[in-house]
XYZ file of C-alpha atoms in Angstrom:
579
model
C -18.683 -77.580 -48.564
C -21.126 -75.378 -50.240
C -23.152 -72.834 -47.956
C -27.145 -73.024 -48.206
C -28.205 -70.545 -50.623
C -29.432 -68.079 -47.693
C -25.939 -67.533 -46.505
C -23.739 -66.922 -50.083
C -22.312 -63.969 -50.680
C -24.218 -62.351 -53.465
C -22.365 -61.856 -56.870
C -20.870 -59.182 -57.322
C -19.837 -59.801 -61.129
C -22.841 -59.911 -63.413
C -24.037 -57.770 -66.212
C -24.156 -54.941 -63.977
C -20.766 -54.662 -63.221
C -19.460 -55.585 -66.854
C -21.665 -52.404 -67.906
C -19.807 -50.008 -65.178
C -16.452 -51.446 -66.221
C -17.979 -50.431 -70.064
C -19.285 -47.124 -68.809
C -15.516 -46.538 -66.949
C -13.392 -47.653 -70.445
C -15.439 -45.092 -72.351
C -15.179 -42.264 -69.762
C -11.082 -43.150 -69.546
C -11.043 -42.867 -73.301
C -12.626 -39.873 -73.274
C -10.289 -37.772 -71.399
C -7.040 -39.255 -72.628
C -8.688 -37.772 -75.966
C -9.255 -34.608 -73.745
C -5.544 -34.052 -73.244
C -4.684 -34.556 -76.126
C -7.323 -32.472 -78.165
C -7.045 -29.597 -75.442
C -3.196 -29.152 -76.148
C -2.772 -29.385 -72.690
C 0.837 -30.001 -70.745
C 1.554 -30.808 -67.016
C -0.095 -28.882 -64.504
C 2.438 -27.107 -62.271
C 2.243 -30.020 -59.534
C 2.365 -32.479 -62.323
C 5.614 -31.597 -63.834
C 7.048 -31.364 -60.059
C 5.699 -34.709 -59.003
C 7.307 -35.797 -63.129
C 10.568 -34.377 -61.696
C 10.646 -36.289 -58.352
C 9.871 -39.900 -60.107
C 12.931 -39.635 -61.413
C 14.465 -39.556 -58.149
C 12.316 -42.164 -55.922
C 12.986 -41.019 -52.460
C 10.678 -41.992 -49.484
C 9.444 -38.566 -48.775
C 9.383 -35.502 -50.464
C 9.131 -31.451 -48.912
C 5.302 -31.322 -49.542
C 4.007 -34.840 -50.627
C 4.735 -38.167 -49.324
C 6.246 -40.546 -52.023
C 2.918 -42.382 -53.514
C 2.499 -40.444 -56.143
C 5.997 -40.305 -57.511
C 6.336 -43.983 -57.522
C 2.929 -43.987 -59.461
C 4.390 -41.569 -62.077
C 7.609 -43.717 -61.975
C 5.437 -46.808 -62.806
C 3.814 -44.826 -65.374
C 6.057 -43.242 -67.326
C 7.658 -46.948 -67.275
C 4.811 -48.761 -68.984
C 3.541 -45.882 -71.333
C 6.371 -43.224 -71.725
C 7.105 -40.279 -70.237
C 4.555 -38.031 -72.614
C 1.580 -35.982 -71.014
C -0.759 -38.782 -71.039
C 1.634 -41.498 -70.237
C 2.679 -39.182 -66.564
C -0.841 -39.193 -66.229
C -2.443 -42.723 -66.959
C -1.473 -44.358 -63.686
C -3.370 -42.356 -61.969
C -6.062 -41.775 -64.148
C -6.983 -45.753 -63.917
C -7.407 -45.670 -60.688
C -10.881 -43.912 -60.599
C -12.141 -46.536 -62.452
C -10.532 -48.865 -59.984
C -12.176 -46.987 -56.972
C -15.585 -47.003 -58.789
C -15.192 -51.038 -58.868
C -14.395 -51.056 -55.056
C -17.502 -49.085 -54.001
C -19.333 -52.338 -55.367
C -17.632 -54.266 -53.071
C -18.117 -51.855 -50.272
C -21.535 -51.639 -50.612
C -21.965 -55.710 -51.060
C -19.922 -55.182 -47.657
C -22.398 -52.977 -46.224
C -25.612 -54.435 -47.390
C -25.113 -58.405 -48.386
C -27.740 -58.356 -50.810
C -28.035 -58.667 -54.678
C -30.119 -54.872 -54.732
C -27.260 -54.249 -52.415
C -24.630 -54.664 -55.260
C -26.522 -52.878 -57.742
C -26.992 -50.143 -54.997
C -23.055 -50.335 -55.653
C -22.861 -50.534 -59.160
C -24.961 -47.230 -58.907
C -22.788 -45.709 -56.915
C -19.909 -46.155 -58.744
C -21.284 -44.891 -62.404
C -22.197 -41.792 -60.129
C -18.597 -41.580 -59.048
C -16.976 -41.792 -62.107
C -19.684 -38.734 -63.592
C -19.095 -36.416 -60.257
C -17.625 -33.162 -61.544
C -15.057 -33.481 -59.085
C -13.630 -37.047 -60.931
C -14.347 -35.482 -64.062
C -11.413 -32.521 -63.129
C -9.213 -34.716 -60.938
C -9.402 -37.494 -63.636
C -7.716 -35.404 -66.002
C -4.724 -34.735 -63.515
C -1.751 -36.773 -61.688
C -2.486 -36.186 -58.317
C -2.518 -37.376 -54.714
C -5.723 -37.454 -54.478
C -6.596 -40.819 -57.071
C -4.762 -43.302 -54.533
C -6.056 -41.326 -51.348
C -10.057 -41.925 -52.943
C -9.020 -45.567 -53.828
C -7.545 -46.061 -49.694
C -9.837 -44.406 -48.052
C -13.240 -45.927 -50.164
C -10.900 -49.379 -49.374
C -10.560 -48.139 -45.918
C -13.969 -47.885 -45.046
C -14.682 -51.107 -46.756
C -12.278 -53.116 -44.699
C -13.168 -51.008 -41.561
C -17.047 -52.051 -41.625
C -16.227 -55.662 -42.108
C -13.944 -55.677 -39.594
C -16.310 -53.980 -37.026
C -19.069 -56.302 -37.716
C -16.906 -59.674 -37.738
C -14.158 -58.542 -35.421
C -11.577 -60.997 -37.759
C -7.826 -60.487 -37.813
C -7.477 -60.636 -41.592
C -9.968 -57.049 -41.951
C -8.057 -55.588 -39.216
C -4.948 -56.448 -41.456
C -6.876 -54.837 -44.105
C -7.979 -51.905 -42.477
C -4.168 -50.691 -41.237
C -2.819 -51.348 -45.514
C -5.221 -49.132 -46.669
C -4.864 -46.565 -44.003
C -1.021 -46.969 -44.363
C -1.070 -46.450 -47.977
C -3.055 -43.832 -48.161
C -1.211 -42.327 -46.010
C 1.661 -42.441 -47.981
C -0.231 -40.941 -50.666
C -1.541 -37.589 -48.753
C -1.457 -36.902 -45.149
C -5.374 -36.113 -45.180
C -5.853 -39.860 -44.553
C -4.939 -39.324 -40.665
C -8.690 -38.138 -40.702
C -9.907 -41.350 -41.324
C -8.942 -41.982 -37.700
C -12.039 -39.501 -36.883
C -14.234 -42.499 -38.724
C -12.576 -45.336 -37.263
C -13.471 -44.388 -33.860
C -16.909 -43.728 -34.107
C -16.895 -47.043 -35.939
C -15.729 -48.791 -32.910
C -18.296 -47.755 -30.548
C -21.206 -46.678 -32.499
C -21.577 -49.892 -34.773
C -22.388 -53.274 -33.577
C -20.067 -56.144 -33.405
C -18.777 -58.789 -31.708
C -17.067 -56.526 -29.569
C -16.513 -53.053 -29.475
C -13.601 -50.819 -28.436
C -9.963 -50.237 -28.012
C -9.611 -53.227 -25.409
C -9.416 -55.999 -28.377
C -6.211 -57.291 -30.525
C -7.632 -56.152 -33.637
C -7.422 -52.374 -34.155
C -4.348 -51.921 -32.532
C -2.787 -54.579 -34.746
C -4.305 -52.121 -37.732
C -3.100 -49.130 -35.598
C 0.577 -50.765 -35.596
C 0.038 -51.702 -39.777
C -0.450 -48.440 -40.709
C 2.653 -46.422 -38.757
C 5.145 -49.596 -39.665
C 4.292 -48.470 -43.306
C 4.208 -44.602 -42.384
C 7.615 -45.305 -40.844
C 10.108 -44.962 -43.998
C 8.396 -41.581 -44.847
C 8.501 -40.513 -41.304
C 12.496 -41.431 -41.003
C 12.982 -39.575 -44.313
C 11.104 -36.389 -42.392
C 13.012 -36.958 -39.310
C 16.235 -36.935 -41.481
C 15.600 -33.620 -43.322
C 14.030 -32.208 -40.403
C 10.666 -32.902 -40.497
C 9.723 -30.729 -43.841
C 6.907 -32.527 -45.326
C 5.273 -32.544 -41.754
C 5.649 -28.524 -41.507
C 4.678 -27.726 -44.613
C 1.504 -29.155 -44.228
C 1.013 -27.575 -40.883
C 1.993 -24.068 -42.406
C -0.323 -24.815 -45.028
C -3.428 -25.358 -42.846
C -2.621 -22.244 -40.450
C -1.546 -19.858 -43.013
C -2.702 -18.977 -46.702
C -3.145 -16.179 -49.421
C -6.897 -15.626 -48.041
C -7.543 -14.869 -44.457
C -10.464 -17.495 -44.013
C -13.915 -16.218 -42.903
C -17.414 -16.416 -43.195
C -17.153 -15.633 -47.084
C -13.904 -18.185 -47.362
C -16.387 -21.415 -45.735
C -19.191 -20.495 -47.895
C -17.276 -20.633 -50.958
C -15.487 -23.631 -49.632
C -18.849 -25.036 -48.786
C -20.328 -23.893 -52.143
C -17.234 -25.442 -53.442
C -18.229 -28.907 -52.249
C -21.955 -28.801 -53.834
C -20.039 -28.356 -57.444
C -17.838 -30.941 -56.442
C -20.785 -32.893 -56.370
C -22.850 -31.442 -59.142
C -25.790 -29.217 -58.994
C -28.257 -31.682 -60.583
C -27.536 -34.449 -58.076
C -27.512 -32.704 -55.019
C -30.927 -31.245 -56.295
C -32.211 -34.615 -56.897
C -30.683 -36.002 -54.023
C -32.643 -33.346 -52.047
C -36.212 -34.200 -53.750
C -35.846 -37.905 -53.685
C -34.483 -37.979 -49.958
C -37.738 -35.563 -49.056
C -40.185 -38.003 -50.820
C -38.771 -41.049 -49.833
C -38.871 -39.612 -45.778
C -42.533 -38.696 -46.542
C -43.600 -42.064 -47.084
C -41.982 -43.668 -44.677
C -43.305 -41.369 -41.787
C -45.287 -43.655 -39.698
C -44.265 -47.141 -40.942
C -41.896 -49.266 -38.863
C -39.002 -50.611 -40.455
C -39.390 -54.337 -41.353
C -37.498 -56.707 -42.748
C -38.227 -58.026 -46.666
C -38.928 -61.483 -46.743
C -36.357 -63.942 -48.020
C -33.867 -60.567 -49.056
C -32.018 -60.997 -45.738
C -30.046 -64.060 -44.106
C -29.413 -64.187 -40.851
C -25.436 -65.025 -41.419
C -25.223 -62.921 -44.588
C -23.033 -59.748 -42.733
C -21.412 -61.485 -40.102
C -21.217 -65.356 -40.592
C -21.643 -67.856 -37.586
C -20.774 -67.850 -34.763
C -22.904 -64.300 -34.785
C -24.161 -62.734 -31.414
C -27.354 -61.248 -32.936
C -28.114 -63.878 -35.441
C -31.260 -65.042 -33.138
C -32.715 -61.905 -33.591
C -32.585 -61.552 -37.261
C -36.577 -62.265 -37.515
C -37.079 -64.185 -40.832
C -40.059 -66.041 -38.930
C -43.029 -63.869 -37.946
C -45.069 -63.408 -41.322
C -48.605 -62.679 -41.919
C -51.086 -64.732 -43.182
C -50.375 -62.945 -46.540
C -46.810 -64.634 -46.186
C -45.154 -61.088 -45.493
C -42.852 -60.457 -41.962
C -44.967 -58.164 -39.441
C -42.295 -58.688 -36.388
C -40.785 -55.024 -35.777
C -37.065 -55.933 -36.487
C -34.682 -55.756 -33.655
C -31.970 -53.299 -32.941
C -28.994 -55.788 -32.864
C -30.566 -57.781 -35.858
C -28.509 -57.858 -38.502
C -30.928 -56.425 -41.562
C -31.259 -53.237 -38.952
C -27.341 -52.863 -39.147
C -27.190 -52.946 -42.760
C -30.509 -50.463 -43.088
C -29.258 -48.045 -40.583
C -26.052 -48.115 -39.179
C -24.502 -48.645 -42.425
C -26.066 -45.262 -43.648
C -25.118 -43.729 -39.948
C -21.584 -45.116 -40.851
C -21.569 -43.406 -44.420
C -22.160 -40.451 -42.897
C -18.901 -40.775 -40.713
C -17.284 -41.465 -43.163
C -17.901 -38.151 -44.787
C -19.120 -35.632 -42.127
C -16.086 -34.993 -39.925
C -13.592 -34.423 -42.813
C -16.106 -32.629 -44.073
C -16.371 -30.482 -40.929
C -12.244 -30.481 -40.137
C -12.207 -28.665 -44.072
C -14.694 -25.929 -43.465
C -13.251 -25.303 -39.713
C -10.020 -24.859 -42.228
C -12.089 -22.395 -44.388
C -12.853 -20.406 -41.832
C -9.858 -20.333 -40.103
C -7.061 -20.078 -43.266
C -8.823 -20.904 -46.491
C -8.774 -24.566 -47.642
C -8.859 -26.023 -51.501
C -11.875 -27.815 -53.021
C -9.844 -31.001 -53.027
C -9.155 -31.285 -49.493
C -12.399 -32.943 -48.201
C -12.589 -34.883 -51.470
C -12.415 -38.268 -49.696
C -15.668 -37.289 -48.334
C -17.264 -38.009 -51.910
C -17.009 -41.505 -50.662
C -19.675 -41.719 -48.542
C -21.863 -39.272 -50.047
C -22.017 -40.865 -53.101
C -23.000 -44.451 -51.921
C -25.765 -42.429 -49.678
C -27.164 -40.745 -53.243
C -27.058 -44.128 -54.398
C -29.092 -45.507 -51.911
C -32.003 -43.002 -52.465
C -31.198 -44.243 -56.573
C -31.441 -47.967 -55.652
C -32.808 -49.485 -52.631
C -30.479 -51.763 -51.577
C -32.598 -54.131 -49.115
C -35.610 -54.015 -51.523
C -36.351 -57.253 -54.192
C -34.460 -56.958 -56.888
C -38.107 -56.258 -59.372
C -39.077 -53.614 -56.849
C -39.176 -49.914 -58.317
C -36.889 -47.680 -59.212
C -36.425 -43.756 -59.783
C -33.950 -45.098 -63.262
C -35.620 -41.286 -64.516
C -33.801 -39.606 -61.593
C -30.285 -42.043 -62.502
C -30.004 -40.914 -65.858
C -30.935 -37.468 -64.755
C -28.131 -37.325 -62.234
C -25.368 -38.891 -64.566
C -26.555 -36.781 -68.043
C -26.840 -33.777 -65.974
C -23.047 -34.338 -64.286
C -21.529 -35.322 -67.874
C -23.136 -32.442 -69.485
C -21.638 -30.239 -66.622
C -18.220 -31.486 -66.927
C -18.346 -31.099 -70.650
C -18.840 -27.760 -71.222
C -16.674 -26.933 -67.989
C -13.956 -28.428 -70.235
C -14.715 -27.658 -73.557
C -15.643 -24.148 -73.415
C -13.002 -23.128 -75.636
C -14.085 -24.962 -78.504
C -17.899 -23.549 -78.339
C -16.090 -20.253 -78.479
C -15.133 -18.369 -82.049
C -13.011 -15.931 -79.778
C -10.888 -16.340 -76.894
C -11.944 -16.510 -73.833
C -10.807 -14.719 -70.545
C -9.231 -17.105 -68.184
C -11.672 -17.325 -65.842
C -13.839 -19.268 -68.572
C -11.088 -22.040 -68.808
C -10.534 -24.762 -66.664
C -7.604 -25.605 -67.946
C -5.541 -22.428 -68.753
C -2.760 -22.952 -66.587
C -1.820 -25.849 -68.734
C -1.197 -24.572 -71.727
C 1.123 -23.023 -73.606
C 3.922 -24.265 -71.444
C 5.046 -26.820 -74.563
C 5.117 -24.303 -77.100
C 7.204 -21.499 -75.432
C 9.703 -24.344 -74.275
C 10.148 -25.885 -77.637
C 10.368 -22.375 -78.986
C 13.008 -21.693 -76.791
C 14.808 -25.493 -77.337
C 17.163 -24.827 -79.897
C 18.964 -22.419 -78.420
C 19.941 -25.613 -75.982
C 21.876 -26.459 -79.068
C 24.344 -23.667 -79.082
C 27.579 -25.692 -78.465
C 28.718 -22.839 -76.210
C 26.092 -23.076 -73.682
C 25.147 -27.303 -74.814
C 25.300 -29.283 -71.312
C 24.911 -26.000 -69.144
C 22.724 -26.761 -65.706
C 19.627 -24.381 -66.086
C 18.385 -21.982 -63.359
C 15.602 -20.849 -62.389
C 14.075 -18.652 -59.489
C 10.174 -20.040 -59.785
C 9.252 -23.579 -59.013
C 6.801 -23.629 -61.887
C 9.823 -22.652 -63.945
C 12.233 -25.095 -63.117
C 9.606 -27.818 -63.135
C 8.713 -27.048 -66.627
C 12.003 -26.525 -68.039
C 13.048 -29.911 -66.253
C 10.004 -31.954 -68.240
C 9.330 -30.044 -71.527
C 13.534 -30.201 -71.978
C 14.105 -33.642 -70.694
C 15.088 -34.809 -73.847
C 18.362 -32.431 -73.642
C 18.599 -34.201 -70.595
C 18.967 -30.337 -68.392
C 19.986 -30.333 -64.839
C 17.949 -27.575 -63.094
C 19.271 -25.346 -59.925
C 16.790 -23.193 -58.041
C 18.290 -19.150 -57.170
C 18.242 -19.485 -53.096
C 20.546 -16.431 -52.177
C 19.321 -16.554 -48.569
C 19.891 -20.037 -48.110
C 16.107 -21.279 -46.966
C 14.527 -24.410 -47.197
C 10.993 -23.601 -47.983
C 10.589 -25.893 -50.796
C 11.644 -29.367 -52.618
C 14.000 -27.198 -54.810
C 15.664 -24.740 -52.083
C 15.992 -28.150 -49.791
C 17.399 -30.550 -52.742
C 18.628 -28.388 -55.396
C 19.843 -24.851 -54.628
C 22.448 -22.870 -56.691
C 25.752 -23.426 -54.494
C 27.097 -20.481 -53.290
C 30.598 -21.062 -55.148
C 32.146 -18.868 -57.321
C 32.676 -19.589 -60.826
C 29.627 -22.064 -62.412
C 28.177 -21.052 -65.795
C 24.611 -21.737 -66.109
C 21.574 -20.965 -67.966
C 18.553 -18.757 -66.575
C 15.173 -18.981 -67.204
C 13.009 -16.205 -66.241
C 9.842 -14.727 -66.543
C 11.525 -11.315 -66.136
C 13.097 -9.709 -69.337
C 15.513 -7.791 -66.666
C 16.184 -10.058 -63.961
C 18.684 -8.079 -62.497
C 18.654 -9.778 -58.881
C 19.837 -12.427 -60.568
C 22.236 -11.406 -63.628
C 24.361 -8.772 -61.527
C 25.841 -11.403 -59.370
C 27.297 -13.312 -62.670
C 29.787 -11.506 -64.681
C 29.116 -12.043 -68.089
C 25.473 -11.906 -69.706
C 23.934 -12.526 -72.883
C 20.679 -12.598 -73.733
C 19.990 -16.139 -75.980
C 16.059 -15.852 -76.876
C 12.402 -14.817 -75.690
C 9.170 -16.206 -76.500
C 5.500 -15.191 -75.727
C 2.594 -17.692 -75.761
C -0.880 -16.664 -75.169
C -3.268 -18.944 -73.296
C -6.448 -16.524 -73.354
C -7.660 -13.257 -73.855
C -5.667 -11.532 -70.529
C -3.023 -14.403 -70.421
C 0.516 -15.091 -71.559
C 3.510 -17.011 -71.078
C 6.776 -14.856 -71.850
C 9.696 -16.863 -71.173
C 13.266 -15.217 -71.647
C 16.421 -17.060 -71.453
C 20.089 -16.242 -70.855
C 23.447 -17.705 -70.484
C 25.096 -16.179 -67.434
C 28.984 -17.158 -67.235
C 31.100 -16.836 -64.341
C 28.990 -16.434 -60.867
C 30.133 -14.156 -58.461
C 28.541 -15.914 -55.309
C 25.479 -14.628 -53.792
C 27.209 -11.894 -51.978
C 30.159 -9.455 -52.343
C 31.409 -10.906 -49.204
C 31.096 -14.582 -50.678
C 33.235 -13.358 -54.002
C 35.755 -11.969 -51.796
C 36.481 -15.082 -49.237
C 36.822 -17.392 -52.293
C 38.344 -15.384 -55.028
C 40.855 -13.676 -52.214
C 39.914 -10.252 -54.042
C 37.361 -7.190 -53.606
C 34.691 -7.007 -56.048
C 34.256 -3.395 -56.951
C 30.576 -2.981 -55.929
C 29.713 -0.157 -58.727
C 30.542 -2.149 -61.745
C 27.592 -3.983 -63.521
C 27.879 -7.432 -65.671
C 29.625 -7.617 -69.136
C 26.524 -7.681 -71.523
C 27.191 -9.201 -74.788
C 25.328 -9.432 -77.902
């Protein structure tokens, strides 16, 4: 049966949406030209996360295993090039943009309320923070995608108190926990949520989020055996990494962090966010809030049976045919005009807070708090486009096009500074300098892979960004990488999964960034040098890259020669160097 016209969902595809899924295609295009114009290979974490795909494993020393099955899917359906590692990934900004217009139909059932949405996502996909992320594989695309689907899920269920939301709410949270352990902060949100927005019921003392609650850890659980297994590495790291860190926190540390956060942003929009959030408080000083006539249903956020649907006031109007009546604090138009932005803001604030606690304490990364984007940017679009206004009422489109030209035009000299420059540039002045060059000095080095002496040999390495590299810019020689772990820890992936075994006699090849790495080539008792290249990447920047082939280890240790060769190794002699 077809629902009066006063209690339909509005639409959320329309011309609007068709031009943010246009906007999004060009934007995608863009920066898959990007890589490939800049010259750029994998990022460090890139070619690690590369590596791991091709060993799917439920949990991994510093990342759970989302984003190597999205790499795995990737390199699947468009090769295992730089863009096609990256592509996965890189669609699902797009994708998140598209969800915010669901959200915010979510949070304010109206037709202004999806193009409050559609505004919101265009200004996602623009944010400088997308527009540096976006070129990257990274745990943080399907964190933004489960925690914007999160909070979608989480207000509906809150407000309806139905099963199938709750369902919703412990998927998202489950996968996006699988995708980066900063999703436990969502829980901060969720239980504000309970409490602090109104419902059919509210609190722990209900089916519902404990159902979500049990969701969530039941797809936690492989990743949590696959810790308990290993003994719990993933879990450390990331508590190692939020006590301890090169900086030592501080009042400088959170204001750069904090700083940080306003780029992440953009300059121009939280400028304009500032002004039109001042103005728009201005004039509403002294008005009470009142519902627009015929822009709000009475069943349009939480469908009958719905405890404050009495109270929704679409009855008291004027003689001039507009509504007078004060509206009520359980009516539904108040929840969507106030505690939905309340509900934004917990969304955002307390990871928000939890990262710049972290600054202070031990440092924290930009990208850390980047879920709180979320929220912020569907509060900027509110201020952009009403979204419980008529759909011919004004808007500031001046300050829109402002916001999004300003944020592009950031972004785009950000990343193509190089090219406005006749010179090179210091590294400081390019985003993207520890991609590049990484291609070049391994293909330099490649043929000397074919040297049917050393052909097959596993290569080792005593850097992770060394072993990651030569494992993706060699994979077509097909290498099998060690990692140099001579006192046996387990403080990364490669020390826990792939350490040089302390048996005498392998052959291997070494890659170093060392043109003497003694440490290394006295414990093996032939040496010869095979090639060395040097790449620049700026001004005060290089890659040299040396390679040898070392025959005959020694074990890490005199004492480990001597229990497995049943002789003394004369401590004084060196290894046999040869041409």
């Amino acid at each position: 049966m077809r629902k009066p016209a006063g209690q339909r969902w509005p639409q959320i595809w329309g011309p609007r949406l068709w031009m943010l899924l246009a906007f999004a295609v060009v934007l995608l295009i863009y920066r898959v030209w990007l890589i490939g114009h800049s010259g750029i290979s994998l990022f460090f974490d890139e070619a690690q996360y590369w590596d791991w795909s091709r060993h799917l494993a439920w949990g991994y020393y510093s990342k759970p295993p989302m984003i190597a099955g999205l790499i795995w899917l990737s390199t699947k359906l468009f090769g295992s090039g730089v863009v096609g590692v990256k592509l996965m990934t890189m669609l699902l900004y797009p994708v998140t943009a598209v969800v915010m217009v669901g959200f915010a139909r979510a949070l304010w059932p109206t037709s202004s309320g999806v193009r409050t949405g559609t505004v919101a996502g265009a200004l996602f996909l623009t944010l400088p923070m997308v527009g540096a992320l976006g070129l990257f594989a990274s745990t943080d695309a399907p964190l933004l995608l489960c925690w914007t689907v999160a909070g979608w899920m989480l207000w509906r269920a809150q407000v309806t108190n139905r099963m199938a939301y709750w369902v919703g709410v412990g998927l998202a949270c489950g996968l996006g926990l699988m995708s980066k352990y900063t999703m436990a902060a969502f829980a901060l949100t969720a239980l504000w949520t309970l409490w602090a927005v109104h419902g059919p019921r509210r609190g722990l003392m209900r089916p519902g989020p404990w159902v979500a609650i049990a969701l969530a850890l039941l797809i936690l659980s492989p990743n949590l055996w696959w810790n308990a297994y290993h003994g719990f590495p993933t879990l450390q790291h990331t508590a190692e990494l939020t006590t301890k860190s090169g900086r030592n926190g501080g009042l400088l540390s959170a204001l750069e962090f904090a700083g940080g956060q306003l780029l992440m942003l953009g300059p121009v929009v939280v400028v304009a966010g500032l002004w039109l959030a001042w103005r728009q408080r201005r004039a509403l000083v002294g008005e009470t809030p009142v519902a627009p006539r015929s822009q709000w249903a009475n069943s349009s956020q939480v469908m009958p049976p719905s405890p404050w649907a009495h109270s929704t006031l679409g009855s008291a109007h004027s003689a001039a045919g507009t509504q007078t009546r004060p509206v009520a604090r359980t009516s539904a138009y108040y929840l969507a005009s106030v505690s939905s932005r309340r509900y934004l803001w917990a969304m955002s604030l307390p990871l928000l807070l939890l990262a710049l606690g972290q600054a202070l304490y031990a440092d924290a990364n930009l990208n850390w708090a980047a879920p709180g984007m979320i929220g912020l940017t569907l509060l900027l679009a509110t201020l952009l486009s009403p979204p419980l206004v008529p759909l011919a009422a004004p808007r500031p489109h001046r300050w829109l096009v402002i916001m999004l030209g300003g944020n592009l035009l950031l972004t785009g000299l950000v990343m193509h500074a190089r090219d406005f420059s006749t010179a090179p540039l210091p590294h400081q002045f390019d985003a993207m300098w520890r991609m590049r060059g990484w291609q070049e000095a391994f293909a330099d080095l490649a043929p000397a892979l074919d040297d049917p002496v050393v052909a097959g040999l596993p290569v080792l390495a005593d850097q992770r960004v060394l072993i990651t590299q030569a494992a993706y810019n060699w994979r077509s020689h097909g290498v099998k990488t060690l990692f140099w772990n001579p006192k046996g820890t387990r403080n990364n992936h490669y020390e826990l999964t792939q350490s040089l075994p302390d048996r005498v006699g392998p052959d291997v090849l070494l890659i170093s960034h060392s043109p003497q790495p003694d440490a290394i080539t006295q414990r093996f008792a032939i040496v010869r040098h095979l090639k060395s290249t040097v790449v620049p990447v700026s001004s005060d920047r290089k890659i040299e890259l040396h390679l040898f082939f070392l025959r005959g280890f020694l074990g890490y240790t005199p004492q480990s020669y001597t229990e497995q060769s049943g002789t003394q190794q004369d401590s004084r002699s060196a290894p046999l160097l040869t041409p």
